[in-house]
XYZ file of C-alpha atoms in Angstrom:
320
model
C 102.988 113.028 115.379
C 102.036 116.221 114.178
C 102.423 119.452 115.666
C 100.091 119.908 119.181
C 98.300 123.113 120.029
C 101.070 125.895 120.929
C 100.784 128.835 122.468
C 102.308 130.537 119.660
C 100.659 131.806 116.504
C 100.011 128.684 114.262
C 102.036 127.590 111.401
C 100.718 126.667 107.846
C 100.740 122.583 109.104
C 100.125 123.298 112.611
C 96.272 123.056 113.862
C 96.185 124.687 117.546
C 92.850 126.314 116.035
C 91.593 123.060 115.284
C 88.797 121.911 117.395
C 87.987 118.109 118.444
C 86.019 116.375 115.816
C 82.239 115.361 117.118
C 82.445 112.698 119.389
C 86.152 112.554 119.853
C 85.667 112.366 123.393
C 84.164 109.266 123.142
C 85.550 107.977 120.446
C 82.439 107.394 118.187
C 83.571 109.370 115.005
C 80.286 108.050 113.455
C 79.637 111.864 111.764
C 82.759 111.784 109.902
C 82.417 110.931 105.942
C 82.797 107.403 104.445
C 86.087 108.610 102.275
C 87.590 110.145 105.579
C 87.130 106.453 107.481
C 88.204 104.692 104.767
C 91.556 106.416 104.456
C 91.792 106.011 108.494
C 91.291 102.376 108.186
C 93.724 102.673 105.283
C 96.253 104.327 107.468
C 95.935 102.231 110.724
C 96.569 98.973 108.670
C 99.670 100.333 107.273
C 100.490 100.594 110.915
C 99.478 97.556 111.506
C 102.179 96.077 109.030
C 104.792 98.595 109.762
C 104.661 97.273 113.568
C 104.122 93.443 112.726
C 107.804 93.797 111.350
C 109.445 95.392 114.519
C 110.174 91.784 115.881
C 111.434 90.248 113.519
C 113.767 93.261 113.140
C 114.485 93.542 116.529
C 115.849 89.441 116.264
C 117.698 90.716 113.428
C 119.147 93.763 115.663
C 119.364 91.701 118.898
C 122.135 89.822 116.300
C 124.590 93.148 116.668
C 123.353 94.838 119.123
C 122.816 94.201 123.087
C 119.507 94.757 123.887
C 119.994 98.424 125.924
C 122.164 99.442 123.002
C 119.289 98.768 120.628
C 116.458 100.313 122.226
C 118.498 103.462 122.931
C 120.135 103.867 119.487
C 116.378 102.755 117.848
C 115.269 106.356 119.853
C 117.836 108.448 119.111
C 117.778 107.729 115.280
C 114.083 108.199 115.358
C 114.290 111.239 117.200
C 117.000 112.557 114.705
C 114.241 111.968 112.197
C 111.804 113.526 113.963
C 113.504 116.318 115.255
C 114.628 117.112 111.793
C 110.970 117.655 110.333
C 110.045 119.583 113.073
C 112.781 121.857 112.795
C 112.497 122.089 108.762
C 108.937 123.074 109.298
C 108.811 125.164 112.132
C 106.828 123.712 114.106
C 105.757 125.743 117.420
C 106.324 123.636 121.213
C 103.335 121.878 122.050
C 100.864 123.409 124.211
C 101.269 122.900 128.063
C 98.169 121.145 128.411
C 99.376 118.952 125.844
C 102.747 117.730 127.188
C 101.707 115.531 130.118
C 99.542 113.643 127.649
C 103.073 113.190 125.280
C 104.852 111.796 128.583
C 102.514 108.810 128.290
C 103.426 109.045 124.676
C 106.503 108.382 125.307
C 106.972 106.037 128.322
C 104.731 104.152 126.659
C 105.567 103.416 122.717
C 109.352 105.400 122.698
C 111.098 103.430 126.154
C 108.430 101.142 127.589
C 107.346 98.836 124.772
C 110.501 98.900 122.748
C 112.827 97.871 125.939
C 110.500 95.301 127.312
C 110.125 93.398 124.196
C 113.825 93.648 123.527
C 114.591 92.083 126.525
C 112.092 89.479 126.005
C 113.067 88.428 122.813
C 116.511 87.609 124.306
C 115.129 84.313 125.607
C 111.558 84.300 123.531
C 110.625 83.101 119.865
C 109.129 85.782 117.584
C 105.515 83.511 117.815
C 105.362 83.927 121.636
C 106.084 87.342 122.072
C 103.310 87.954 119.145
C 100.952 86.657 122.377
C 101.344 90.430 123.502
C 100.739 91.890 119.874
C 97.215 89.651 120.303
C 96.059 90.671 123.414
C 97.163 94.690 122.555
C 94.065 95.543 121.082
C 91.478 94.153 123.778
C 93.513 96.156 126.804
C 93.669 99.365 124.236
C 89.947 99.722 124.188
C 89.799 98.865 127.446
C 92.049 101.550 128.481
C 90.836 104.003 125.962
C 86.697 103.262 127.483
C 89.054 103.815 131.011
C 90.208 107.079 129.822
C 88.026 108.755 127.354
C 84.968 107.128 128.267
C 83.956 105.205 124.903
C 80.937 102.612 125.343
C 81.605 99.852 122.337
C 78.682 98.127 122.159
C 78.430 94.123 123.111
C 78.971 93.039 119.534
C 82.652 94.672 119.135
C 83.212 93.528 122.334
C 82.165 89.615 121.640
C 84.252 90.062 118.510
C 87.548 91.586 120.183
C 87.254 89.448 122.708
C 86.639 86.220 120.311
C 89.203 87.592 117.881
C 91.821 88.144 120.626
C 91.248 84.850 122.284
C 92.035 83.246 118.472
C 95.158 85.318 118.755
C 96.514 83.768 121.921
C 95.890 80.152 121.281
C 97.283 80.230 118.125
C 100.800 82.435 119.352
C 100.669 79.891 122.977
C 100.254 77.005 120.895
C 103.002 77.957 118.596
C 105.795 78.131 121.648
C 104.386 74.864 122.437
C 102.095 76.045 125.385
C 104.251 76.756 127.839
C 105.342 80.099 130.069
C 108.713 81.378 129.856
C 110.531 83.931 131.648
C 109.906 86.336 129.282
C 106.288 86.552 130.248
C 107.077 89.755 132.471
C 108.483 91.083 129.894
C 105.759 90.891 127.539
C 102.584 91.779 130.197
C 104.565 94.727 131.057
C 104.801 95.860 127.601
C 101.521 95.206 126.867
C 100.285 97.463 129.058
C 102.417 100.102 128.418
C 101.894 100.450 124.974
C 98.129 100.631 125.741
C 98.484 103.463 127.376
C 100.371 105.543 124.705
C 98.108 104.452 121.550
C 95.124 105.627 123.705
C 96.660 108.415 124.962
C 98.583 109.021 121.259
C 95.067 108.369 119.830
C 93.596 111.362 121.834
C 96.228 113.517 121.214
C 96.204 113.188 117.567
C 92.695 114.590 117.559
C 93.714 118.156 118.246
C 97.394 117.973 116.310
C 98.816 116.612 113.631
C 99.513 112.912 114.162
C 103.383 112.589 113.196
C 103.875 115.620 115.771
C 102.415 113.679 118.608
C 105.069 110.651 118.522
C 107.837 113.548 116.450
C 107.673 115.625 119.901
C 107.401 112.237 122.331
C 110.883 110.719 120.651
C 112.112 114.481 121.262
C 111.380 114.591 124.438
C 113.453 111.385 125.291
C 116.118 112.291 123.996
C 118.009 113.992 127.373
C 117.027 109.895 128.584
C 118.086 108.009 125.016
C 121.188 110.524 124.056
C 123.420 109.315 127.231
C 121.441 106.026 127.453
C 122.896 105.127 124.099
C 126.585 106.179 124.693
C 126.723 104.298 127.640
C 124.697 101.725 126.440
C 127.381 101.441 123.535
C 130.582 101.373 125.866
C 129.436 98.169 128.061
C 127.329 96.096 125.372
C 129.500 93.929 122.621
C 128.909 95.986 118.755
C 129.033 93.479 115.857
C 127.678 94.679 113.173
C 125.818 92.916 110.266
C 124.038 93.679 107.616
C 120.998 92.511 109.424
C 121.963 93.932 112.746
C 122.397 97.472 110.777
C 118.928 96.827 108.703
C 117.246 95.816 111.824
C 118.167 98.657 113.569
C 117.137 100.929 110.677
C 114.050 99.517 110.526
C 112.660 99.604 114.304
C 114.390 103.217 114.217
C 112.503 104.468 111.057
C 109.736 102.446 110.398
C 108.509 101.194 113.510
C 109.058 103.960 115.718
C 108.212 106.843 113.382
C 106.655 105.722 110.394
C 104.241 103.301 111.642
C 103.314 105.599 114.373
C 102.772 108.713 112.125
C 100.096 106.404 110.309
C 98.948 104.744 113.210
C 97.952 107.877 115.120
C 96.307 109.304 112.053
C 94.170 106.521 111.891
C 93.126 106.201 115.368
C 91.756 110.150 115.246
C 89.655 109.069 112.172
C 88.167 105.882 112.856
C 88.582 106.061 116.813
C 91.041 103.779 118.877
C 88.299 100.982 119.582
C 88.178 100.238 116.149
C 91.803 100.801 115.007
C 93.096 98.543 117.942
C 91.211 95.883 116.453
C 92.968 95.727 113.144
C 96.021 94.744 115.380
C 94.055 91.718 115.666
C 95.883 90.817 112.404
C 99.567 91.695 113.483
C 100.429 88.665 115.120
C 99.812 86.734 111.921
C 101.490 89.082 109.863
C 104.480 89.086 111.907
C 104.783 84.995 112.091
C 104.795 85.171 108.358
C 107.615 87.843 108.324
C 108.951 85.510 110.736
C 108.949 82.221 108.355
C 110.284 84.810 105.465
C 113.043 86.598 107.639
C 114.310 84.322 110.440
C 112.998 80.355 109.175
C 111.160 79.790 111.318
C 108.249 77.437 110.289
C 104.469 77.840 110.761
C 101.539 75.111 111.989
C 98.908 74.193 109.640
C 96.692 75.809 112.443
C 97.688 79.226 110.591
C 95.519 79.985 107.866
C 92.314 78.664 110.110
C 93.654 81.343 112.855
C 93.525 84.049 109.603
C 90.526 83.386 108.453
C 88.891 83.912 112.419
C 90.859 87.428 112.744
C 89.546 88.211 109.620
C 86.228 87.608 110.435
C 86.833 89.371 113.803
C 87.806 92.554 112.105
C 85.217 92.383 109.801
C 82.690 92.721 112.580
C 84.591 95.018 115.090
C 84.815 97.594 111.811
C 81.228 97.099 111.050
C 79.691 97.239 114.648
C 79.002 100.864 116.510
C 81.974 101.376 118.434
C-alpha cells in the first residue's frame, strides 16, 4: 500500500528510485538477510490474523447491513482511510506502468473477494466459507508461478498441497460435507483474490506496500461512492453494536490494515511462502467463530492444527 513509482520527483516515503530486490521476479528472495525475513514472516502472519477475522465480522455486519450495503460502505471507509494518508503525506500518483497492475489490485481484494463472500455468507456458516480461505494459498502460488514465473520446488509443493488438502476436509467436514449454493460464491472469490495478492505481492516490490492497496481502495471509489448511496436507499439499515463493529472492522482492519502488512510481507519473504501461512487462517477464523458467533468446534480441530502447523513449518523451510 505504499506509494508506487511516479513520474514525479520522489517524496521522503516514496521509493520510485527503488529498484526490485534480487530475485523478485521470481520470487526467491533467498539473498535477503535473516532479520529482514523474519520481520516479513512477522508481518504476513499479522495478516494472516487480521483477515481470519473478516468473516466473522462480516456475520456480525451481514446483522445490520444488506450485503451490497456492506461491501460498498466497507470500501468507502477504507478508502477514506487511505486516501487520508496519502494526502497527509504527499504522496505522488502512481506510475503509469504501475496502474494496470493496481486494477487487479483492486477487482481482486477491494470489490471481488469482499462481495462474493458477503453474498455467500448470506446462506453459508463461517466453517464452510473458511473452505476458500484453505484452498487460497495453493491457487496464489499457482497464480503467482503463472505470472511471475517462480519454480517452488516439489517439497513446498507436497506440503501446500498436503497442508491445503487438511484445510478442506476439516472446513467440508465441519458443514457436514455437503455443497451449498454458496459454492459459486466462494470459487469465484477464491480466485479473485489470488490474483490481487500476487499481483499486490509484485507491486509491493517496487513501492511501499500500504500505497499499493491505499491507491487500489482510491481508485474504487468513483464505483464504491455511488455504489454505497444506492446501496443504502434499497437495503434495510439496522444498526447494532455488532453490525457497526463489524463494519469497522472489515473497513479498517481487513481491508487496510491487514493488507498494508500482508503486502509487506509478501515483498520480503515472496508470495509462495507468505500464501502458505494462510494455511493457518481457516483455523484461526473457526476459533474467532466459537468466541464471536457460538458456534461450536469438532474434536477433529486441534489434530487439523497441529497438520497446518507442520505444513507451514516445511513450506517456510523449503526453497521456494
Amino acid at each position: 500500500m505504499r506509494a508506487h513509482d511516479s513520474a514525479t520527483a520522489p517524496t521522503p516515503i516514496a521509493v520510485s528510485s527503488r529498484t526490485e530486490a534480487p530475485g523478485a521476479r521470481t520470487g526467491l528472495l533467498s539473498g535477503q538477510p535473516p532479520a529482514t525475513r523474519r520481520a516479513g514472516t512477522l508481518q504476513a502472519a499479522l495478516g494472516v490474523t487480521a483477515f481470519s477475522l473478516t468473516f466473522p465480522a462480516t456475520a456480525w455486519g451481514l446483522e445490520g447491513f444488506g450485503p451490497w450495503s456492506l461491501v460498498a460502505v466497507r470500501s468507502v471507509l477504507a478508502a477514506v482511510v487511505a486516501g487520508g494518508c496519502l494526502l497527509a503525506l504527499r504522496v505522488p500518483l502512481p506510475a503509469r506502468r504501475h496502474r494496470a497492475g493496481l486494477v487487479v489490485v483492486a477487482a481482486g481484494v477491494v470489490v471481488g473477494f469482499p462481495l462474493l463472500t458477503t453474498l455467500a455468507l448470506r446462506t453459508s456458516t463461517t466453517a464452510h466459507a473458511a473452505v476458500v480461505v484453505g484452498l487460497l494459498p495453493l491457487t496464489t502460488a499457482l497464480l503467482s508461478a503463472l505470472r511471475m514465473g517462480t519454480r517452488p520446488s516439489r517439497t513446498f509443493w507436497a506440503a501446500a498441497l498436503a497442508g491445503a488438502a487438511a484445510v478442506l476436509a476439516f472446513t467440508v467436514q465441519q458443514s457436514g460435507g455437503a455443497l451449498t449454493s454458496a459454492d459459486a460464491y466462494l470459487f469465484g472469490a477464491l480466485l479473485v483474490c489470488a490474483a490481487g495478492y500476487t499481483e499486490g505481492g509484485r507491486l509491493a516490490r517496487v513501492m511501499p506496500g500500504w500505497q499499493v492497496i491505499g491507491w487500489a481502495l482510491v481508485l474504487c471509489l468513483p464505483l464504491t461512492v455511488p455504489a454505497a448511496a444506492l446501496a443504502l436507499s434499497y437495503e434495510p439499515l439496522h444498526l447494532t453494536t455488532h453490525s457497526v463493529l463489524g463494519l469497522l472492522w472489515v473497513a479498517a482492519g481487513s481491508q487496510f490494515f491487514g493488507l498494508v502488512v500482508w503486502y509487506r510481507g509478501m515483498a520480503a519473504i515472496g508470495i509462495p511462502k507468505a500464501s502458505q501461512l494462510q494455511l493457518a487462517q481457516p483455523l484461526l477464523t473457526l476459533v474467532w467463530s466459537v468466541l464471536l458467533l457460538g458456534e461450536q468446534l469438532t474434536p477433529a480441530a486441534p489434530l487439523t492444527a497441529a497438520a497446518v502447523l507442520v505444513c507451514i513449518a516445511v513450506t517456510q523451510r523449503a526453497r521456494g
